[in-house]
Short mmCIF file of C-alpha atoms in Angstrom, two decimals:
data_model
loop_
_atom_site.label_atom_id
_atom_site.label_comp_id
_atom_site.label_asym_id
_atom_site.label_seq_id
_atom_site.Cartn_x
_atom_site.Cartn_y
_atom_site.Cartn_z
CA GLN K 1 103.02 84.15 76.99
CA VAL K 2 101.82 85.23 80.32
CA GLN K 3 98.11 84.88 81.27
CA LEU K 4 96.14 85.65 84.06
CA VAL K 5 92.64 83.21 83.51
CA GLN K 6 90.32 84.66 86.36
CA SER K 7 87.12 82.48 87.75
CA GLY K 8 83.39 83.61 85.89
CA ALA K 9 81.27 85.80 87.13
CA GLU K 10 79.02 85.94 90.29
CA VAL K 11 75.69 86.97 91.74
CA LYS K 12 75.45 87.46 95.30
CA LYS K 13 72.93 88.40 97.71
CA PRO K 14 73.49 90.99 100.48
CA GLY K 15 75.63 89.82 103.30
CA ALA K 16 77.24 86.85 101.87
CA SER K 17 80.68 86.22 100.55
CA MET K 18 82.26 86.13 97.06
CA LYS K 19 86.10 84.61 95.83
CA VAL K 20 87.35 84.87 93.13
CA SER K 21 90.29 82.94 91.70
CA CYS K 22 93.13 84.06 89.32
CA LYS K 23 94.97 81.41 87.51
CA THR K 24 98.33 82.18 85.76
CA SER K 25 101.05 80.66 83.76
CA GLY K 26 103.31 81.68 81.56
CA TYR K 27 105.83 83.22 84.25
CA THR K 28 107.46 82.00 87.43
CA PHE K 29 104.64 82.44 90.45
CA ILE K 30 106.19 83.24 93.20
CA ASN K 31 108.62 86.07 92.34
CA TYR K 32 105.71 88.06 90.95
CA GLY K 33 103.60 89.59 93.57
CA ILE K 34 99.74 89.55 92.57
CA ASN K 35 97.46 92.69 92.90
CA TRP K 36 93.90 93.31 93.10
CA VAL K 37 91.87 95.90 91.65
CA ARG K 38 88.13 96.67 90.98
CA GLN K 39 85.79 99.01 88.74
CA ALA K 40 82.02 99.78 90.08
CA PRO K 41 80.11 99.95 86.56
CA GLY K 42 80.92 103.28 84.78
CA GLN K 43 83.45 104.35 87.28
CA GLY K 44 87.36 104.50 87.36
CA LEU K 45 89.82 101.85 88.87
CA GLU K 46 89.90 101.48 92.75
CA TRP K 47 93.52 99.36 94.44
CA LEU K 48 92.43 96.48 97.41
CA GLY K 49 95.22 95.24 98.14
CA TRP K 50 98.48 92.87 97.06
CA ILE K 51 99.65 89.85 97.78
CA SER K 52 103.47 88.00 97.95
CA ALA K 53 103.31 84.97 95.60
CA TYR K 54 106.72 84.31 97.68
CA ASN K 55 105.55 84.29 101.16
CA GLY K 56 101.90 85.31 101.31
CA ASP K 57 102.85 88.70 102.97
CA THR K 58 100.20 91.25 102.39
CA LYS K 59 98.94 94.78 101.65
CA TYR K 60 95.45 95.86 102.08
CA ALA K 61 93.39 98.68 101.13
CA GLU K 62 92.29 100.25 105.21
CA LYS K 63 88.97 100.91 103.57
CA GLU K 64 88.38 97.04 103.20
CA GLN K 65 90.64 95.47 105.78
CA GLY K 66 88.77 93.66 107.69
CA ARG K 67 86.39 92.41 105.20
CA LEU K 68 89.13 90.93 102.52
CA THR K 69 91.35 88.08 102.71
CA MET K 70 93.92 87.46 99.95
CA THR K 71 95.41 84.01 99.26
CA THR K 72 97.60 82.20 97.22
CA ASP K 73 98.54 78.28 95.89
CA THR K 74 101.78 77.89 94.79
CA SER K 75 101.07 74.73 93.55
CA THR K 76 98.22 75.69 91.39
CA LYS K 77 100.03 78.96 90.52
CA THR K 78 96.57 80.60 91.79
CA ALA K 79 95.52 83.73 93.21
CA TYR K 80 92.25 84.10 95.20
CA LEU K 81 90.35 87.28 96.72
CA GLU K 82 87.88 86.90 99.27
CA LEU K 83 85.40 89.53 100.18
CA ARG K 84 82.93 89.11 103.10
CA SER K 85 79.87 90.81 103.85
CA LEU K 86 79.02 91.88 100.40
CA ARG K 87 77.06 95.15 100.38
CA ARG K 88 75.09 96.51 96.77
CA ASP K 89 78.05 98.77 96.48
CA ASP K 90 80.61 95.92 96.01
CA THR K 91 78.99 95.36 92.68
CA ALA K 92 82.05 95.39 90.73
CA VAL K 93 84.48 93.98 87.82
CA TYR K 94 87.29 92.52 90.37
CA TYR K 95 90.56 91.72 88.18
CA CYS K 96 94.05 90.27 89.39
CA ALA K 97 97.01 91.89 87.74
CA LYS K 98 100.71 90.64 88.15
CA GLU K 99 103.11 92.92 89.25
CA GLY K 100 106.48 93.29 87.54
CA SER K 101 109.15 95.23 86.77
CA TRP K 102 109.98 98.10 89.46
CA TYR K 103 106.75 96.75 91.03
CA ALA K 104 104.34 98.40 88.47
CA VAL K 105 101.63 96.17 86.93
CA ASP K 106 102.15 94.57 83.51
CA TYR K 107 99.14 91.90 83.15
CA TRP K 108 95.92 91.71 84.02
CA GLY K 109 93.58 89.13 84.09
CA GLN K 110 90.32 89.40 81.74
CA GLY K 111 87.93 90.55 84.96
CA THR K 112 85.19 89.13 86.84
CA LEU K 113 81.78 90.64 87.56
CA VAL K 114 80.48 89.99 90.37
CA THR K 115 77.29 91.69 91.13
CA VAL K 116 75.31 91.56 94.83
CA SER K 117 71.40 92.12 94.65
CA SER K 118 68.64 90.52 96.59
CA ASP V 9 96.34 108.49 100.76
CA ILE V 10 98.43 110.27 97.79
CA GLN V 11 95.46 111.68 95.55
CA MET V 12 96.13 111.32 91.43
CA THR V 13 94.62 114.13 89.61
CA GLN V 14 94.63 113.48 85.96
CA SER V 15 93.51 116.44 83.08
CA PRO V 16 91.34 116.77 80.76
CA ALA V 17 88.68 114.37 81.89
CA SER V 18 87.97 114.44 78.13
CA LEU V 19 89.16 115.48 75.23
CA SER V 20 88.61 115.48 71.43
CA ALA V 21 91.30 114.97 68.76
CA SER V 22 91.76 113.94 65.22
CA VAL V 23 93.30 111.45 64.07
CA GLY V 24 97.10 111.79 63.66
CA ASP V 25 97.11 114.21 66.37
CA ARG V 26 99.41 114.35 69.24
CA VAL V 27 97.60 114.78 72.66
CA THR V 28 98.91 114.83 76.33
CA ILE V 29 97.44 113.79 79.57
CA THR V 30 98.51 115.59 82.75
CA CYS V 31 98.41 113.20 85.70
CA ARG V 32 99.63 115.33 89.35
CA ALA V 33 100.35 113.66 92.67
CA SER V 34 99.56 115.24 95.86
CA GLN V 35 103.06 114.25 97.44
CA GLY V 36 106.12 113.72 95.64
CA ILE V 37 106.36 109.94 94.25
CA SER V 38 109.77 110.15 92.32
CA ASN V 39 108.94 108.05 89.04
CA PHE V 40 106.49 105.19 90.66
CA LEU V 41 104.08 106.08 87.80
CA ALA V 42 102.05 103.35 85.52
CA TRP V 43 99.89 104.35 83.02
CA PHE V 44 97.27 102.20 81.78
CA GLN V 45 94.01 102.42 78.99
CA GLN V 46 91.24 100.92 79.08
CA LYS V 47 88.29 99.91 75.91
CA PRO V 48 84.68 99.11 76.91
CA GLY V 49 84.46 96.54 78.03
CA LYS V 50 87.65 95.31 78.06
CA ALA V 51 90.93 94.67 81.32
CA PRO V 52 92.87 97.53 81.19
CA LYS V 53 96.30 97.24 79.54
CA SER V 54 99.80 98.51 80.66
CA LEU V 55 101.19 100.84 78.76
CA ILE V 56 104.10 102.88 81.24
CA TYR V 57 105.88 101.83 84.23
CA ALA V 58 108.52 104.01 86.49
CA ALA V 59 107.43 106.55 84.65
CA SER V 60 108.61 106.64 81.06
CA ASN V 61 109.36 102.89 80.26
CA TRP V 62 107.42 101.15 77.33
CA GLN V 63 106.00 97.50 78.87
CA SER V 64 106.69 94.74 76.77
CA GLY V 65 105.04 95.41 73.24
CA VAL V 66 103.97 98.86 73.52
CA PRO V 67 104.38 100.73 70.56
CA PRO V 68 106.83 104.21 70.92
CA LYS V 69 103.78 106.48 69.70
CA PHE V 70 103.11 106.23 73.41
CA SER V 71 105.26 108.11 75.77
CA GLY V 72 105.91 108.89 79.40
CA SER V 73 107.83 111.65 81.15
CA GLY V 74 108.09 113.62 84.81
CA SER V 75 109.18 112.94 87.80
CA GLY V 76 108.49 113.78 91.49
CA THR V 77 104.66 115.26 91.60
CA ASP V 78 103.75 116.08 87.42
CA PHE V 79 103.79 113.42 84.50
CA THR V 80 102.46 113.31 81.51
CA LEU V 81 101.49 111.29 78.94
CA THR V 82 101.73 111.61 75.18
CA ILE V 83 100.05 109.89 72.23
CA THR V 84 102.04 110.83 68.61
CA SER V 85 100.03 110.01 65.56
CA LEU V 86 96.18 109.62 66.84
CA GLN V 87 94.48 106.77 65.44
CA PRO V 88 90.63 105.35 65.85
CA GLU V 89 92.33 102.15 67.73
CA ASP V 90 93.73 104.96 70.43
CA SER V 91 90.26 105.56 71.42
CA ALA V 92 89.95 104.87 74.83
CA THR V 93 90.12 106.05 78.67
CA TYR V 94 93.95 106.69 80.16
CA TYR V 95 94.76 105.87 84.50
CA CYS V 96 97.42 106.98 85.89
CA GLN V 97 98.35 105.27 89.29
CA GLN V 98 101.47 105.86 91.79
CA TYR V 99 103.21 102.97 93.20
CA HIS V 100 104.94 104.56 95.75
CA THR V 101 103.07 104.68 98.80
CA TYR V 102 100.51 102.21 100.06
CA PRO V 103 97.46 102.45 99.61
CA TRP V 104 98.05 102.37 95.54
CA THR V 105 95.98 105.29 93.95
CA PHE V 106 94.27 105.92 90.14
CA GLY V 107 94.01 109.41 88.35
CA GLN V 108 89.99 109.47 87.88
CA GLY V 109 90.81 108.36 84.20
CA THR V 110 90.84 110.75 80.99
CA LYS V 111 88.73 109.33 78.32
CA VAL V 112 89.97 110.28 74.65
CA GLU V 113 87.75 109.57 72.09
CA ILE V 114 88.50 110.96 67.92
CA LYS V 115 86.46 113.32 65.88
#
């Protein structure tokens, strides 16, 4: 069965960087892209970007472009999200989400809480 | 960016009721519309893609319709386990955008 298992919660200081991993299994990794979505406490869902697991092409939300890097490791079937120069309003649960039929998301990781606090 | 507007923001209904959530896009998105269910403290779950197609394992009590700018998610025979927040999302044009969510509560 398809699974996306994310790394554990992190606490970061303002100005630091975070890197969240998303280890996948149960499907052919390079055939589908990975989206990253975040959810601030008590708020809705915000799309951050997409990466092709086939060739590494990326699409980033313009709002965070410059601070975001998405990568994949095909040998371990793992996707990564890096966000730099963290601010307090980056505090959120970060989700990876697999692309499925017609490019829509079909499976989600369990989420990783990143808290930015001094 | 394409704005997605859901209505209502919240609703309360009884067990067995049929409820409908509306999602409107600020410009045409064909049928590139998905619906998700999220329960408190949990990751979203994918329900519908391409406006009206069920994701694997989703029961037919959840149904989607629409095309262009206006879409609906209908839940029939509402049960306590359907209590959740429901989001629509367009994936027609980057950046992908979500509606603000509709919270469904059971009376």
